[in-house]
Coordinates of N, CA and C in Angstrom, one line a residue:
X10 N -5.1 13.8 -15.2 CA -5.7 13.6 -13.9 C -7.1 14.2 -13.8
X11 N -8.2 13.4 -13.2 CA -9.3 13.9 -12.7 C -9.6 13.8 -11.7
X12 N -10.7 14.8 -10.9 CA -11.3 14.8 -9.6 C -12.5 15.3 -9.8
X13 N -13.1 14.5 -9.2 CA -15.1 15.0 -8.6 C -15.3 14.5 -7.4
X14 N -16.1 14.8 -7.0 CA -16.6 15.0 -5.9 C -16.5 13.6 -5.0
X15 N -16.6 12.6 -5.8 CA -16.7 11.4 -5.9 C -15.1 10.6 -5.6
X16 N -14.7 10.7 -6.7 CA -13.5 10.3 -7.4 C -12.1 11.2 -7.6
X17 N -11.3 10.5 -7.6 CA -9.9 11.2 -7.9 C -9.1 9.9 -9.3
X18 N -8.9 10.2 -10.3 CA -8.4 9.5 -11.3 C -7.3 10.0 -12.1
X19 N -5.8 8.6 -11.6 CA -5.1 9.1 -12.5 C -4.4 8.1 -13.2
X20 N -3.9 8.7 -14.7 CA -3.8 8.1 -15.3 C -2.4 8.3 -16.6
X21 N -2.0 7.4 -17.2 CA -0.8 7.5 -18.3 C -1.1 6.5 -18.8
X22 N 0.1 6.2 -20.4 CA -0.5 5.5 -20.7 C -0.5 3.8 -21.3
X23 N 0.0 3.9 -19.5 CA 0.3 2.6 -18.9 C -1.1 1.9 -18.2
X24 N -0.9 2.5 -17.2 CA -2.6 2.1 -16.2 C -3.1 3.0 -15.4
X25 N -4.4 3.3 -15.6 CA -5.0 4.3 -14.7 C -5.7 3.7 -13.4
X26 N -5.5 4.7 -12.4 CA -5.8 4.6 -10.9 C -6.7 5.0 -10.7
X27 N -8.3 4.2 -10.2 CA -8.9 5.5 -9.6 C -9.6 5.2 -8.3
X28 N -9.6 6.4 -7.4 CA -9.7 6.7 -6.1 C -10.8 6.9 -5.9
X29 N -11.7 6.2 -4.7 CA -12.8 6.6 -3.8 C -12.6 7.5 -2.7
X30 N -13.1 8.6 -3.0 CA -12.7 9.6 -2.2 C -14.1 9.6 -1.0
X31 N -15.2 8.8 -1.5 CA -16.4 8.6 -0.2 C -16.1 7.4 0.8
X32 N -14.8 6.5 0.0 CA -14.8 5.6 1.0 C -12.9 5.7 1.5
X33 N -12.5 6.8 2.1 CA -11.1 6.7 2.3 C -10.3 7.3 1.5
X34 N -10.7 7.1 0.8 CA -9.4 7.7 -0.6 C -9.2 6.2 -1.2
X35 N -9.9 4.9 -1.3 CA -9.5 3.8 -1.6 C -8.8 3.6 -3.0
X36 N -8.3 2.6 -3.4 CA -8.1 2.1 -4.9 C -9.2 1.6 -5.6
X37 N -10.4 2.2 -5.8 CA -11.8 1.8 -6.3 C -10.8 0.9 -7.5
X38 N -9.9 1.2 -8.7 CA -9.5 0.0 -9.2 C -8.3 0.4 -9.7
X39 N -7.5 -0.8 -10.4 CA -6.4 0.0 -11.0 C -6.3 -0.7 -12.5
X40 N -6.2 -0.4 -13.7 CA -6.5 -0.6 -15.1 C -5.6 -1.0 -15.8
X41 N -4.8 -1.7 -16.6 CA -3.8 -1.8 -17.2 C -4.6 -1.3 -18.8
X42 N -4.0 -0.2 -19.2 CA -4.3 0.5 -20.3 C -4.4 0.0 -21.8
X43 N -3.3 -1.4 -21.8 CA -3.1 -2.4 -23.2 C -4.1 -3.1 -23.2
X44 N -4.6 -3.6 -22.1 CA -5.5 -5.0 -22.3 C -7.1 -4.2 -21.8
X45 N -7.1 -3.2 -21.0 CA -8.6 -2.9 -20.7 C -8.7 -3.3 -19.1
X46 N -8.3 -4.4 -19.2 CA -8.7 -5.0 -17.8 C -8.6 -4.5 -16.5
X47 N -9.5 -4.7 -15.4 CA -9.3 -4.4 -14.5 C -8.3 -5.3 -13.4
X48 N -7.3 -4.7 -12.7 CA -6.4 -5.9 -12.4 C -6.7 -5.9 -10.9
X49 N -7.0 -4.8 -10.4 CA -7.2 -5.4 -9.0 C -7.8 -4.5 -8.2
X50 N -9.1 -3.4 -7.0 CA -9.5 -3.0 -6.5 C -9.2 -3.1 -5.1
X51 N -9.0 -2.2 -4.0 CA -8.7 -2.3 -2.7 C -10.4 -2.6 -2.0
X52 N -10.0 -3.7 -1.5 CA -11.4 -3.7 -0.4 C -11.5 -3.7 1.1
X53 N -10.2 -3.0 1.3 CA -10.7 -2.9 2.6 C -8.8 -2.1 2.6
X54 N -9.1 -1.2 4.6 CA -7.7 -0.5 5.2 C -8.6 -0.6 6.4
X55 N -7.6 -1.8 7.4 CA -8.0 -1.9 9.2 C -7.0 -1.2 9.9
X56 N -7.1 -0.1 10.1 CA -6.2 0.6 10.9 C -6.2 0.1 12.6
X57 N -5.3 -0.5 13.2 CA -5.3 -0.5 14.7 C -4.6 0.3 15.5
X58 N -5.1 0.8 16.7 CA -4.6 1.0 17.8 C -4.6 0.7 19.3
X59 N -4.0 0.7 20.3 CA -4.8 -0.1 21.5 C -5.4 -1.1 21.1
X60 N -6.9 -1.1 21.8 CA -7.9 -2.0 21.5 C -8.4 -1.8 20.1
X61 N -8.7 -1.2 19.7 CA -9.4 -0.6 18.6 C -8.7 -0.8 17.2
X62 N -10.1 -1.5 16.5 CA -9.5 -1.4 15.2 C -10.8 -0.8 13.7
X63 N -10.5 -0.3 13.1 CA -11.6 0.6 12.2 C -10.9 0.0 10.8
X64 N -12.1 0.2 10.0 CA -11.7 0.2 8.1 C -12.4 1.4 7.5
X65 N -11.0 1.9 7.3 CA -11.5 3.7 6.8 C -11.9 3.1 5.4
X66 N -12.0 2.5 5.4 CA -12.9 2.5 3.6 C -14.4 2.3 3.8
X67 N -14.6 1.9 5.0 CA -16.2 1.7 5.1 C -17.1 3.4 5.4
X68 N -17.9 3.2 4.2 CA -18.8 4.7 4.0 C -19.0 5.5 5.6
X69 N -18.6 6.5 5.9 CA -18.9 7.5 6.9 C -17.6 6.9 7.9
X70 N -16.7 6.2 7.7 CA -15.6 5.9 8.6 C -15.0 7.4 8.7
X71 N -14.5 7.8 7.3 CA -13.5 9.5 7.9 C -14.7 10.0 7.0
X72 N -13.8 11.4 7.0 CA -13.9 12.9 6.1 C -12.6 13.0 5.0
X73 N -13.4 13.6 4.2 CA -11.9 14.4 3.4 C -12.0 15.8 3.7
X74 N -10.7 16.0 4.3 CA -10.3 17.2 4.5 C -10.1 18.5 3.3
X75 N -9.2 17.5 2.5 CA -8.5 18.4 1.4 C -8.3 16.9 0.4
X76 N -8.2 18.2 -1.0 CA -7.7 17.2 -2.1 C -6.5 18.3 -2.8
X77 N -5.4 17.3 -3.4 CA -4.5 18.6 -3.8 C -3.8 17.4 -5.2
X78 N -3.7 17.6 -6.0 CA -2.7 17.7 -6.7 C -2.1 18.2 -7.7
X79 N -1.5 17.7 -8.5 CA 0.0 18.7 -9.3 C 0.7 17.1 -10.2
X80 N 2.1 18.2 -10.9 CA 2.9 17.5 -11.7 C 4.2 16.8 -10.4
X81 N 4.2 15.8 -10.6 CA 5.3 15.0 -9.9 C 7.2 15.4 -10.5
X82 N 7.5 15.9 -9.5 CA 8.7 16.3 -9.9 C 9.8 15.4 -8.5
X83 N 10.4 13.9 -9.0 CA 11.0 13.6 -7.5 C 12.7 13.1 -8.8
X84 N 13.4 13.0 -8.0 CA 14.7 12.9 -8.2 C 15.0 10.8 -8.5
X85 N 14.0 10.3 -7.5 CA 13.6 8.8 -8.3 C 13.5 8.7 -9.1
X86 N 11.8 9.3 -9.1 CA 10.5 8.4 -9.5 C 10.5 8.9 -11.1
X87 N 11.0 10.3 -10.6 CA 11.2 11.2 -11.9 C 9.7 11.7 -12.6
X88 N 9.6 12.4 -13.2 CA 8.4 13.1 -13.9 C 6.9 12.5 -13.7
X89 N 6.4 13.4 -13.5 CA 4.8 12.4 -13.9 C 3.6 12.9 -13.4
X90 N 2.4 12.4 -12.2 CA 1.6 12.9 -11.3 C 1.4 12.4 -10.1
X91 N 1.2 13.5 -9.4 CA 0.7 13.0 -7.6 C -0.4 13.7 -7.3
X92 N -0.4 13.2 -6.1 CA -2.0 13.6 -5.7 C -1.4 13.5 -4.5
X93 N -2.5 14.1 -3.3 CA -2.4 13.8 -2.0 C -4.0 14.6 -1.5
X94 N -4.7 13.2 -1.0 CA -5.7 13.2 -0.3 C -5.7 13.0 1.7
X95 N -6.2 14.2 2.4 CA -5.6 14.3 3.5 C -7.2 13.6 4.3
X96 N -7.1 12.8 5.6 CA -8.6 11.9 6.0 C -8.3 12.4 7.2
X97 N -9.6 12.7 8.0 CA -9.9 12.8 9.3 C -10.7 11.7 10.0
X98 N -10.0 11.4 11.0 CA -11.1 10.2 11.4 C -11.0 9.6 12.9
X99 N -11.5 9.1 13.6 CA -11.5 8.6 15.2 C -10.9 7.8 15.4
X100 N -9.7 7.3 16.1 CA -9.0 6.2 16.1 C -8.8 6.3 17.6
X101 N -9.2 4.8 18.5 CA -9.1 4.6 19.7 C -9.1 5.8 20.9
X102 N -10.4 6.5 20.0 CA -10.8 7.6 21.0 C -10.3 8.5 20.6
X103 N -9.2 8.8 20.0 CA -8.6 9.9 19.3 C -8.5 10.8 17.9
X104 N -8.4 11.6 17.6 CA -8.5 12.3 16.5 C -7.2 12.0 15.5
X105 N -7.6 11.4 14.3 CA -5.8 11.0 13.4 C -6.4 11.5 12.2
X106 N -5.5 12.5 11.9 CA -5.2 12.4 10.4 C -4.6 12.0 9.3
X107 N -4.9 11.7 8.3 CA -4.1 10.4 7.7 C -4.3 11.0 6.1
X108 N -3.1 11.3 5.6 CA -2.4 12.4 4.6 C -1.8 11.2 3.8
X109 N -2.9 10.7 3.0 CA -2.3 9.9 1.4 C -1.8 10.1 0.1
X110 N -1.0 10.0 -0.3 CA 0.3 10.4 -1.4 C -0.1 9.3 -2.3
X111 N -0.1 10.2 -3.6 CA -0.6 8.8 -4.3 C 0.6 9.5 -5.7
X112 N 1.1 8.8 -6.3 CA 2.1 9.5 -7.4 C 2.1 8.2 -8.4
X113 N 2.0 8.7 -9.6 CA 1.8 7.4 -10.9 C 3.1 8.4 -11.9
X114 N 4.1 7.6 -12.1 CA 5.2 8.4 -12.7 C 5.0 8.3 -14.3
X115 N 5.5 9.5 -15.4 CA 4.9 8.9 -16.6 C 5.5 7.4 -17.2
X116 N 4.9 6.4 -17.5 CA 5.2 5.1 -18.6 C 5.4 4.5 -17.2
X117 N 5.2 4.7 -16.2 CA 4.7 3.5 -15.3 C 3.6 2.6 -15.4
X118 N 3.8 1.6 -15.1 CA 3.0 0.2 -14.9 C 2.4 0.2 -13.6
X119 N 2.7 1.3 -12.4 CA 2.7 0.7 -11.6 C 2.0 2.4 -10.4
X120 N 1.2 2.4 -9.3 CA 1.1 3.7 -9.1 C 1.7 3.3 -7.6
X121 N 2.3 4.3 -6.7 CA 2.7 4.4 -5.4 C 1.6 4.8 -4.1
X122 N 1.7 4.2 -3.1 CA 0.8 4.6 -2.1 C 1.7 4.9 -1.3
X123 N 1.6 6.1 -0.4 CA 2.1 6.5 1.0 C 1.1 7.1 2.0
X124 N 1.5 6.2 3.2 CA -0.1 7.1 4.2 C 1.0 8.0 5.3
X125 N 0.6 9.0 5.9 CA 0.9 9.7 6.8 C 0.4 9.6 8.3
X126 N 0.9 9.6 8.9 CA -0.2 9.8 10.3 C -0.1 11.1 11.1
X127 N -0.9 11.7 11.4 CA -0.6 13.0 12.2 C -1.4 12.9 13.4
X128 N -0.8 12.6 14.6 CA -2.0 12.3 15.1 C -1.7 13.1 16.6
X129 N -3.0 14.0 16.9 CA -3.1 14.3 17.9 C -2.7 14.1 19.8
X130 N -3.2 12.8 20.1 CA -2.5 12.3 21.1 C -1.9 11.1 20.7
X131 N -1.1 10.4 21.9 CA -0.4 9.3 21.8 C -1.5 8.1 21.2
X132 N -1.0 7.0 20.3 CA -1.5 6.0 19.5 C -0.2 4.8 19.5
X133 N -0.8 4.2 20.0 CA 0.2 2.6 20.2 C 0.0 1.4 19.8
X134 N 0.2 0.6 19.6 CA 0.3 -0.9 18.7 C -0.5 -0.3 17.3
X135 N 0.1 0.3 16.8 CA -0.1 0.5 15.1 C 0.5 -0.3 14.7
X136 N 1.7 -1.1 14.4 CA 2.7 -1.5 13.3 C 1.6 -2.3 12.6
X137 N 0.6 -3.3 13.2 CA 0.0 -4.4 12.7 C -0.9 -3.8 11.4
X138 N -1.4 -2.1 11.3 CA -2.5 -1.5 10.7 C -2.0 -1.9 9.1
X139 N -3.7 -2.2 8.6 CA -3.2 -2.7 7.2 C -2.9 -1.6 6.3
X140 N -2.2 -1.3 5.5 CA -1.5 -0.2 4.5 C -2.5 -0.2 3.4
X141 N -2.9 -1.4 2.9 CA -4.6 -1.6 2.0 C -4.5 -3.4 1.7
X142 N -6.4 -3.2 1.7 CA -6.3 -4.7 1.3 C -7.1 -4.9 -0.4
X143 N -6.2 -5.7 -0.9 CA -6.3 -5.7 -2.7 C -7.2 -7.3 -2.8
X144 N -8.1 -7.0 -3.6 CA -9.1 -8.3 -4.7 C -8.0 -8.7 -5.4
X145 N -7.6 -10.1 -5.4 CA -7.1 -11.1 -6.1 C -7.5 -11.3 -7.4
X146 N -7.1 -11.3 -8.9 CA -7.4 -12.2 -9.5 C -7.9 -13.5 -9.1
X147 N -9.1 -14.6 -10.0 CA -9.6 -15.7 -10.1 C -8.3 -16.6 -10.0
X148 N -7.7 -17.4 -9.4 CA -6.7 -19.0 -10.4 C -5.7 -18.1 -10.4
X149 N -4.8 -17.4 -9.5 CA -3.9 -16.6 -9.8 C -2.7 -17.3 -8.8
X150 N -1.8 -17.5 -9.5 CA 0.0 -18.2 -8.8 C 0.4 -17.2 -7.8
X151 N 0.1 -17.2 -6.8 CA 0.7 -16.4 -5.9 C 2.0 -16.7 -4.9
X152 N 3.0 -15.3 -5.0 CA 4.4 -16.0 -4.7 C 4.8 -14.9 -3.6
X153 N 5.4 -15.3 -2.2 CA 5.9 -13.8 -1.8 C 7.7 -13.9 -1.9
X154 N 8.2 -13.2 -2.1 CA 10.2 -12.7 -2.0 C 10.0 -12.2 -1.4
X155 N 11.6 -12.5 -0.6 CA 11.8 -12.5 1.1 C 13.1 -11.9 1.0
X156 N 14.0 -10.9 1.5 CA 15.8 -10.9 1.6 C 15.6 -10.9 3.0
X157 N 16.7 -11.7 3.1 CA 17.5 -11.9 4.9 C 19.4 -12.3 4.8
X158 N 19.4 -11.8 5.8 CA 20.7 -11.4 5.8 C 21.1 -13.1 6.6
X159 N 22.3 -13.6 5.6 CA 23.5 -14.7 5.9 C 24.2 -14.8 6.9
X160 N 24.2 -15.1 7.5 CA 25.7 -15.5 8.9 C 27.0 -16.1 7.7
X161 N 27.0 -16.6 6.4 CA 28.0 -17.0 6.2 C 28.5 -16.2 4.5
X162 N 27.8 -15.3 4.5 CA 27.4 -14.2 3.7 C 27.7 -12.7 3.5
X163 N 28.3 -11.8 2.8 CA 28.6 -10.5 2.8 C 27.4 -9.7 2.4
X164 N 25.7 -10.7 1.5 CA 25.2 -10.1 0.9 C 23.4 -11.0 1.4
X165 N 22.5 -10.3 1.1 CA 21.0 -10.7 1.4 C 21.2 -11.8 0.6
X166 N 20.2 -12.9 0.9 CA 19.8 -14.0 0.1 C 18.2 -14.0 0.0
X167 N 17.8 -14.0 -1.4 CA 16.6 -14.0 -1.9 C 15.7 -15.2 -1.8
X168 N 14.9 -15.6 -1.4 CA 14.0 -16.5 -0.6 C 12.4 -16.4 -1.4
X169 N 12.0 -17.0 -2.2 CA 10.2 -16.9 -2.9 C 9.9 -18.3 -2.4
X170 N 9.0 -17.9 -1.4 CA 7.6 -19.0 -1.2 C 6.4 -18.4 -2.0
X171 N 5.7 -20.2 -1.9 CA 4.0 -19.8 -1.8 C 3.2 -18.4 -1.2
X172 N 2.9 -17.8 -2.1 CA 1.9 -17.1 -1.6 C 0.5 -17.4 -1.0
X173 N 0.6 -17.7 0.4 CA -0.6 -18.4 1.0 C -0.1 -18.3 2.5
X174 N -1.2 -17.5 3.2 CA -1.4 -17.9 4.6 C -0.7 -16.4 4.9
X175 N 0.0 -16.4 6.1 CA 0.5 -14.8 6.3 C 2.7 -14.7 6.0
X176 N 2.7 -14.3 5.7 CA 4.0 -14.1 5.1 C 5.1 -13.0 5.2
X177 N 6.1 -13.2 5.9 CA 7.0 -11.7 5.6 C 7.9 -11.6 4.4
X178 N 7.5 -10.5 4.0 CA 8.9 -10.2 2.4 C 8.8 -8.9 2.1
X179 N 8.6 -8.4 1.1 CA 8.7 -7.2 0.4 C 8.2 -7.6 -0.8
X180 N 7.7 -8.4 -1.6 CA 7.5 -8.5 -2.8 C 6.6 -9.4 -3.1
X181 N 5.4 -9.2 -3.2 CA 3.7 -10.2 -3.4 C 3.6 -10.1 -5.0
X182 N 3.7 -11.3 -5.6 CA 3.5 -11.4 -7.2 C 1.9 -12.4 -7.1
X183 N 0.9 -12.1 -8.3 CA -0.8 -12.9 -8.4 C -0.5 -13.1 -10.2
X184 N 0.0 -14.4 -10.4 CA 0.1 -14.2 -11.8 C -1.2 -14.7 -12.5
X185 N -1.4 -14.8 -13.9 CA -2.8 -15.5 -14.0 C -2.6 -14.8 -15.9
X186 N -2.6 -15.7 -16.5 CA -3.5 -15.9 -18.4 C -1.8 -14.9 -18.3
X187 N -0.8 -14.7 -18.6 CA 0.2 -14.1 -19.6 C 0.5 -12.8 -18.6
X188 N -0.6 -12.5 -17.4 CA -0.3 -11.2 -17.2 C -0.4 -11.3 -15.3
X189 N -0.9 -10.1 -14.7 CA -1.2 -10.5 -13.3 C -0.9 -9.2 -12.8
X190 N -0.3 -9.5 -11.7 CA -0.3 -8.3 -10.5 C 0.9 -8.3 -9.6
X191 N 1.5 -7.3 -9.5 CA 2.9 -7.4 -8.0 C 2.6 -6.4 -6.9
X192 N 3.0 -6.8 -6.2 CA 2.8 -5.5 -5.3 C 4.6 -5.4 -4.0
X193 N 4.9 -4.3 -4.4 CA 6.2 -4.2 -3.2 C 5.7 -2.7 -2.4
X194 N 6.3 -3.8 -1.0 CA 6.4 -2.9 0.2 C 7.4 -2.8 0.4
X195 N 7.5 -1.0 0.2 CA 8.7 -0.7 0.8 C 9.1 -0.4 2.2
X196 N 10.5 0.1 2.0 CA 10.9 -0.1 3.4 C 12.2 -1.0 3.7
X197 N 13.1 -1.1 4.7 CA 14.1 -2.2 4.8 C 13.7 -3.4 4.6
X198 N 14.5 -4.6 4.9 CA 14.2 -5.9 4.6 C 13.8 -6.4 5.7
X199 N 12.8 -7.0 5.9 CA 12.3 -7.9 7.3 C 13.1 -8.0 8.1
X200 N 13.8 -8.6 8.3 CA 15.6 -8.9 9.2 C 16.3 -7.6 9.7
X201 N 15.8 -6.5 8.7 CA 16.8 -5.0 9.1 C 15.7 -4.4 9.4
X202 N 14.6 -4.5 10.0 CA 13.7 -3.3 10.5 C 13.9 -2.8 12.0
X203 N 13.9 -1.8 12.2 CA 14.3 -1.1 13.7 C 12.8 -1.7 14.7
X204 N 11.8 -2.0 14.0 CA 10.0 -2.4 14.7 C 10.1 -3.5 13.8
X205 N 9.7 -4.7 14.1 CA 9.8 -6.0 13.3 C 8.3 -6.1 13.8
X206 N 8.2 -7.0 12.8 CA 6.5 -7.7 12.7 C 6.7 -8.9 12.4
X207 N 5.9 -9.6 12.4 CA 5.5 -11.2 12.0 C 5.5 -11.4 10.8
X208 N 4.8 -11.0 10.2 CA 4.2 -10.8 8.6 C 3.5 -9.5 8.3
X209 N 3.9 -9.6 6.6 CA 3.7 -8.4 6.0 C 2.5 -8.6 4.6
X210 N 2.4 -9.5 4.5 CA 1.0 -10.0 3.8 C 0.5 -11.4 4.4
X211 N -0.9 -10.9 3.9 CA -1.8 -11.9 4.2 C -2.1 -12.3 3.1
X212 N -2.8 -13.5 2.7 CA -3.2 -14.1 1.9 C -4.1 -15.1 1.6
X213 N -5.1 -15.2 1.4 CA -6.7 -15.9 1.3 C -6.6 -16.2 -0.2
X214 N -7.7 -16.9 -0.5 CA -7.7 -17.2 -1.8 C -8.5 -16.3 -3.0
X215 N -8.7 -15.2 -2.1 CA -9.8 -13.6 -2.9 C -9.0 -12.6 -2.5
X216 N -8.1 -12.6 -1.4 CA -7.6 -11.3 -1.1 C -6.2 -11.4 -0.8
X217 N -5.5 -9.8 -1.1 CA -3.9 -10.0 -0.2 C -4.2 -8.8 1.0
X218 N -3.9 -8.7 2.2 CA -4.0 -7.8 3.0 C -2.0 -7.5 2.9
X219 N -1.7 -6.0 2.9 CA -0.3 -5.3 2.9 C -0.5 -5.0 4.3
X220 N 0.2 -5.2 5.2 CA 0.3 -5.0 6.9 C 1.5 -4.7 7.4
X221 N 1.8 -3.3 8.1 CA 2.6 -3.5 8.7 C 3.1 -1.8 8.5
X222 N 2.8 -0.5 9.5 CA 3.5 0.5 9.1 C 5.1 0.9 9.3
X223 N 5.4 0.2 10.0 CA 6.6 0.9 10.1 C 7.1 1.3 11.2
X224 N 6.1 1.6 12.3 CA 6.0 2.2 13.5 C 5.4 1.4 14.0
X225 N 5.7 1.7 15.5 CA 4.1 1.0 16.8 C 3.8 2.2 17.4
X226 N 4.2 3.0 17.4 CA 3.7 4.5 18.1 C 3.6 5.5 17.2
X227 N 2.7 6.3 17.4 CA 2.3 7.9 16.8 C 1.6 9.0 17.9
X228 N 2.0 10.0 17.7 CA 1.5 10.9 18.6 C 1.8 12.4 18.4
X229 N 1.5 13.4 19.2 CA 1.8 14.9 18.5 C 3.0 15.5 18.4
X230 N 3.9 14.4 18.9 CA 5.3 15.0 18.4 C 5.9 15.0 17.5
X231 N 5.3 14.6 16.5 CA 5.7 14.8 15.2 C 5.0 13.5 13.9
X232 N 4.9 13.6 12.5 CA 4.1 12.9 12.2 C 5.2 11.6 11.3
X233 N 4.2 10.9 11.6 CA 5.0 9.2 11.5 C 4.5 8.9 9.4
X234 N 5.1 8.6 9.0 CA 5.6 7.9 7.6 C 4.9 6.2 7.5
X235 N 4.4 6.2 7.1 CA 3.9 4.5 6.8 C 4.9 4.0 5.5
X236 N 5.4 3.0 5.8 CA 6.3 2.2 4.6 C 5.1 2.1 3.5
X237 N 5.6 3.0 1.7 CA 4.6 3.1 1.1 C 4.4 1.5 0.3
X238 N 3.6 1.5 -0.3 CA 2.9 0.2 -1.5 C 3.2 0.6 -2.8
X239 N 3.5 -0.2 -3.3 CA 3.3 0.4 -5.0 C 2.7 -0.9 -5.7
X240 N 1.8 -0.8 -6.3 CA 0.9 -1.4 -7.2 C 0.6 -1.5 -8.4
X241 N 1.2 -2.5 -9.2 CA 1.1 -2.6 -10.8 C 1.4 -3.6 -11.3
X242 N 1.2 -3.4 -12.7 CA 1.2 -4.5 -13.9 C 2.1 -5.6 -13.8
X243 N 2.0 -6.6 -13.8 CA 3.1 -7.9 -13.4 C 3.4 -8.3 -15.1
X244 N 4.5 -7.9 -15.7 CA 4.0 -8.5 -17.0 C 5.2 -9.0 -17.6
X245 N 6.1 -9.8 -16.9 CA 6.5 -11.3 -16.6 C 7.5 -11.9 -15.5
X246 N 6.6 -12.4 -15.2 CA 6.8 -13.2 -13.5 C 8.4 -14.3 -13.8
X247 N 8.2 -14.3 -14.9 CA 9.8 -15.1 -14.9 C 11.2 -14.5 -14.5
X248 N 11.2 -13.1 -15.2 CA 12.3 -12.5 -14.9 C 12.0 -11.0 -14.5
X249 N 11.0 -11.4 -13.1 CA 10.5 -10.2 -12.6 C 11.5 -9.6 -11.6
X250 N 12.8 -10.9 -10.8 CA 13.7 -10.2 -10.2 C 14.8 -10.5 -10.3
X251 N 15.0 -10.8 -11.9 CA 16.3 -11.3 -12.2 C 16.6 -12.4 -12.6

């Protein structure tokens, strides 16, 4: 793991992560370590509230408060590194802090995002706020997986459309030349969420936007959890879920 003033970079030796810490804490890019390549960069996080909507990646949007990290010790993810970069910034007149967890486990392909919200006064219509928005590979097969629960069923039924246009699922695959990109949002399944949304990616032919926290309200009574992202190496889409 590194950090400058600049940057936070981390890495195994799978794929390294590295973070803009002048613009958000962003995914400046993320590396698959075998091939060199760069697989995908975040270009953009529109956080909403009320009326109000901001992209803390754009230069002088927040502050970094703090940078912290250490050895990853979770009972999942198991061994590896985290980080956690904490942002201060104005949201619909109000003061939010927004406490990003970043953890890359060792021989992972793949690094985790979790955002925090701690927010001073009351903050409403969040669910829609984007989690991050990722650069597409060129000519890339884009697919989203869906589970929803059966009426004639004991068990979820797995559902892959087209990746195009706005979409609910948990699971955004960009394939392209042998290799590509996945990304899963965690959290229940669309059908079991206690706050339901419309869609949970978006999809253009340059970009995927991840949408959807988890919540529609935050406020000082205690701090709200954003459903995290995890981001990595796609490296084969045939028997990516079985």
């Amino acid at each position: 793991m590194k950090t400058s003033r600049d940057f936070l970079v981390l890495c195994n030796e799978r794929v390294e992560a590295r973070f803009d810490l002048k613009r958000g804490g962003r995914l400046a890019g993320l590396r698959d370590c075998l091939t060199g390549r760069v697989l995908t960069a975040q270009n953009g996080q529109r956080l909403v509230a009320g009326r109000e909507s901001m992209d803390i990646t754009r230069v002088g949007a927040c502050k970094v408060v703090a940078v912290r990290q250490g050895k990853l010790h979770d009972f999942h993810l198991g061994p590896g590194l985290t980080a956690s970069v904490r942002l201060r910034l104005i949201l619909d007149g109000y003061t939010l802090d927004l406490e990003r967890r970043i953890d890359l486990p060792d021989g992972a392909g793949a690094v985790r995002i979790l955002d925090t919200w701690h927010a001073r006064q009351p903050l409403a219509g969040t669910w829609y706020s984007e989690l991050l928005t990722l650069r597409l590979p060129a000519g890339a097969r884009c697919k989203v997986a869906d589970w929803f629960s059966c009426s004639d069923q004991t068990n979820h039924r797995l559902i892959t459309r087209p990746g195009k246009g706005r979409q609910r699922g948990l699971l955004f695959t960009a394939a392209v030349s042998g290799t590509g990109l996945f990304v899963w949002k965690e959290g229940p399944a669309p059908d079991s969420r206690p706050v339901k949304g419309d869609w949970d990616f978006e999809v253009t032919a340059k970009s995927l936007a991840v949408v959807g926290t988890g919540f529609n309200r935050a406020g000082p009574d205690g701090a709200r959890r954003c459903d995290g992202v995890v981001v990595g190496v796609l490296e084969d889409e045939a028997t990516l879920l079985g």
